[in-house]
Amino acid sequence: MSTTPDSTTTSTTRNPAGGNRRQAVVTGASSGIGAATARKLAAEGFHVVMGARRVERLERLAEEIGGTALELDVTVPESVEAFVARVPECHVLVNNAGGAKGTSSVANADEDEWRWMWETNVLGTLRLTRALLPKLIESGDGHVLTVTSVAALETYDNGSGYTSAKHAQATLHRTLRGEHLGDPVRFTEIAPGMVETEFSEVRFGGDTERAAAVYSGLTPLSADDVADVIAFAATRPAHVNLDQIVLKPRDQASATRANRRS
Ligand code: NAP
């Protein structure tokens, strides 16, 4: 599929860091889907501002793609404020920072894990979107792409901390579509199934064996697979809004059903 931007979507703007290129912000760009998305958007001609807590990783990527690396903790309002103050203009926001912590039943729910998931996925998306919406609208062709999950569409046992956070994040995102109808801004929800990134390692507190088992016997999506889809959505003509894209490995039918060959 071609990801060539339509000329109607490309407005020239001035940004000290990015020259006349369209400006994209990618949160959680220090690994996985976010890093792959930053690379793809840069290849499509965007100047990409990358945010995450592990800033040294971002700096390496910024050097590679000619982007800007800025420290960002989406759970800390002051950090979001400082980040946004350094983004003079914004055409595309990819709300990608997020993840899961633990697996436990509702009866055994760990409140600290819930707080982490809700702060990162839900309030993080709220903070970045709210802060950048004026700049996105002002750009004349803004676009918010939020990485939710199949966990935003389904529930599964021992996953309610994550599924509830992803449902809430998706609800926030989908609400914006109506609230900004008539404004020059698009909203795309990206809902992936299994993607092999650091996601499961984070979820299982660094237990790499347990993380690897999630993807064993099947071919998961790669971060690049998801980034391709994000870049495709972000480079359609200004009048085309891809509302929701669900992508899963062929080996995965739902959040709880996968075909494992071994
Ligand atoms: P990943 O490799 O663990 O990447 C997560 C990214 O989020 C990292 O760059 C991390 O950066 C960032 N992040 C976490 N907490 C943050 C915070 N407080 N402030 C700023 N950045 C923060 O996992 P991934 O799979 O690429 O996940 C990206 C998104 O895809 C998440 O929203 C996840 O829920 C979603 N998703 C993943 C899958 C999957 O199977 N992998 C499936 C569906 C949806 P720092 O640690 O450096 O801050």
PDB file of C-alpha atoms and ligand atoms in Angstrom, residues 28-34 51-54 72-75 96-99 116 120-121 147-149 162 166 192-195 197-199 202 215, ligand 1:
ATOM      1  CA  GLY A  28       6.351   6.180  23.882  1.00  0.00           C
ATOM      2  CA  ALA A  29       8.845   6.302  21.019  1.00  0.00           C
ATOM      3  CA  SER A  30      11.686   4.687  22.981  1.00  0.00           C
ATOM      4  CA  SER A  31      10.688   1.155  21.957  1.00  0.00           C
ATOM      5  CA  GLY A  32       8.273  -1.079  20.084  1.00  0.00           C
ATOM      6  CA  ILE A  33       5.404   0.429  18.093  1.00  0.00           C
ATOM      7  CA  GLY A  34       6.322   4.025  18.977  1.00  0.00           C
ATOM      8  CA  GLY A  51       8.673  11.558  23.918  1.00  0.00           C
ATOM      9  CA  ALA A  52       9.361   8.882  26.555  1.00  0.00           C
ATOM     10  CA  ARG A  53      11.089   8.503  29.902  1.00  0.00           C
ATOM     11  CA  ARG A  54      14.200   6.715  28.543  1.00  0.00           C
ATOM     12  CA  LEU A  72       8.240  12.844  28.724  1.00  0.00           C
ATOM     13  CA  ASP A  73       6.411  11.081  31.511  1.00  0.00           C
ATOM     14  CA  VAL A  74       2.748  11.072  30.518  1.00  0.00           C
ATOM     15  CA  THR A  75       1.733  10.328  34.120  1.00  0.00           C
ATOM     16  CA  ASN A  96       1.140   5.398  21.803  1.00  0.00           C
ATOM     17  CA  ALA A  97       2.691   5.461  25.301  1.00  0.00           C
ATOM     18  CA  GLY A  98       1.046   2.757  27.338  1.00  0.00           C
ATOM     19  CA  GLY A  99       1.130  -0.816  28.406  1.00  0.00           C
ATOM     20  CA  TRP A 116      -0.156   2.538  36.569  1.00  0.00           C
ATOM     21  CA  THR A 120      -0.384   5.749  31.552  1.00  0.00           C
ATOM     22  CA  ASN A 121      -2.989   4.670  29.004  1.00  0.00           C
ATOM     23  CA  VAL A 147      -3.019   3.131  19.845  1.00  0.00           C
ATOM     24  CA  THR A 148      -5.611   1.227  21.839  1.00  0.00           C
ATOM     25  CA  SER A 149      -5.793  -2.573  21.521  1.00  0.00           C
ATOM     26  CA  TYR A 162      -5.626  -3.491  31.192  1.00  0.00           C
ATOM     27  CA  LYS A 166      -7.886   0.373  27.094  1.00  0.00           C
ATOM     28  CA  PRO A 192      -3.687  -4.136  17.419  1.00  0.00           C
ATOM     29  CA  GLY A 193      -3.738  -7.712  18.603  1.00  0.00           C
ATOM     30  CA  MET A 194      -0.495  -9.453  19.569  1.00  0.00           C
ATOM     31  CA  VAL A 195       2.628  -7.462  18.690  1.00  0.00           C
ATOM     32  CA  THR A 197       7.662  -5.712  21.545  1.00  0.00           C
ATOM     33  CA  GLU A 198       8.777  -5.067  25.128  1.00  0.00           C
ATOM     34  CA  PHE A 199       5.072  -5.021  26.077  1.00  0.00           C
ATOM     35  CA  VAL A 202       6.918  -4.861  31.044  1.00  0.00           C
ATOM     36  CA  TYR A 215       4.287 -15.328  21.268  1.00  0.00           C
TER      37      TYR A 215
HETATM   38  P1  NAP B   1       6.664  -1.256  24.582  1.00  0.00           P
HETATM   39  O1  NAP B   1       7.723  -1.745  23.656  1.00  0.00           O
HETATM   40  O2  NAP B   1       6.722  -1.652  26.018  1.00  0.00           O
HETATM   41  O3  NAP B   1       6.579   0.338  24.454  1.00  0.00           O
HETATM   42  C1  NAP B   1       5.854   1.126  25.366  1.00  0.00           C
HETATM   43  C2  NAP B   1       6.299   2.562  25.221  1.00  0.00           C
HETATM   44  O4  NAP B   1       5.514   3.364  26.136  1.00  0.00           O
HETATM   45  C3  NAP B   1       7.760   2.765  25.598  1.00  0.00           C
HETATM   46  O5  NAP B   1       8.374   3.614  24.659  1.00  0.00           O
HETATM   47  C4  NAP B   1       7.694   3.450  26.962  1.00  0.00           C
HETATM   48  O6  NAP B   1       8.768   4.371  27.111  1.00  0.00           O
HETATM   49  C5  NAP B   1       6.389   4.218  26.828  1.00  0.00           C
HETATM   50  N1  NAP B   1       5.866   4.589  28.134  1.00  0.00           N
HETATM   51  C6  NAP B   1       5.443   3.783  29.142  1.00  0.00           C
HETATM   52  N2  NAP B   1       5.096   4.515  30.214  1.00  0.00           N
HETATM   53  C7  NAP B   1       5.322   5.817  29.883  1.00  0.00           C
HETATM   54  C8  NAP B   1       5.180   7.050  30.561  1.00  0.00           C
HETATM   55  N3  NAP B   1       4.753   7.106  31.834  1.00  0.00           N
HETATM   56  N4  NAP B   1       5.493   8.196  29.915  1.00  0.00           N
HETATM   57  C9  NAP B   1       5.948   8.168  28.637  1.00  0.00           C
HETATM   58  N5  NAP B   1       6.102   7.033  27.934  1.00  0.00           N
HETATM   59  C10 NAP B   1       5.803   5.874  28.553  1.00  0.00           C
HETATM   60  O7  NAP B   1       5.222  -1.750  24.080  1.00  0.00           O
HETATM   61  P2  NAP B   1       4.420  -1.534  22.705  1.00  0.00           P
HETATM   62  O8  NAP B   1       3.813  -2.845  22.387  1.00  0.00           O
HETATM   63  O9  NAP B   1       5.241  -0.844  21.687  1.00  0.00           O
HETATM   64  O10 NAP B   1       3.247  -0.596  23.237  1.00  0.00           O
HETATM   65  C11 NAP B   1       2.851   0.596  22.589  1.00  0.00           C
HETATM   66  C12 NAP B   1       1.333   0.741  22.711  1.00  0.00           C
HETATM   67  O11 NAP B   1       0.696  -0.331  22.024  1.00  0.00           O
HETATM   68  C13 NAP B   1       0.798   0.685  24.148  1.00  0.00           C
HETATM   69  O12 NAP B   1      -0.210   1.661  24.285  1.00  0.00           O
HETATM   70  C14 NAP B   1       0.204  -0.713  24.248  1.00  0.00           C
HETATM   71  O13 NAP B   1      -0.829  -0.778  25.206  1.00  0.00           O
HETATM   72  C15 NAP B   1      -0.309  -0.877  22.817  1.00  0.00           C
HETATM   73  N6  NAP B   1      -0.548  -2.261  22.385  1.00  0.00           N
HETATM   74  C16 NAP B   1       0.448  -3.187  22.418  1.00  0.00           C
HETATM   75  C17 NAP B   1       0.174  -4.487  21.982  1.00  0.00           C
HETATM   76  C18 NAP B   1       1.226  -5.581  22.011  1.00  0.00           C
HETATM   77  O14 NAP B   1       0.854  -6.770  21.901  1.00  0.00           O
HETATM   78  N7  NAP B   1       2.488  -5.267  22.123  1.00  0.00           N
HETATM   79  C19 NAP B   1      -1.087  -4.818  21.502  1.00  0.00           C
HETATM   80  C20 NAP B   1      -2.066  -3.836  21.466  1.00  0.00           C
HETATM   81  C21 NAP B   1      -1.786  -2.557  21.895  1.00  0.00           C
HETATM   82  P3  NAP B   1       9.606   4.626  28.452  1.00  0.00           P
HETATM   83  O15 NAP B   1       9.553   3.372  29.272  1.00  0.00           O
HETATM   84  O16 NAP B   1      10.984   4.967  27.940  1.00  0.00           O
HETATM   85  O17 NAP B   1       8.943   5.803  29.094  1.00  0.00           O
END
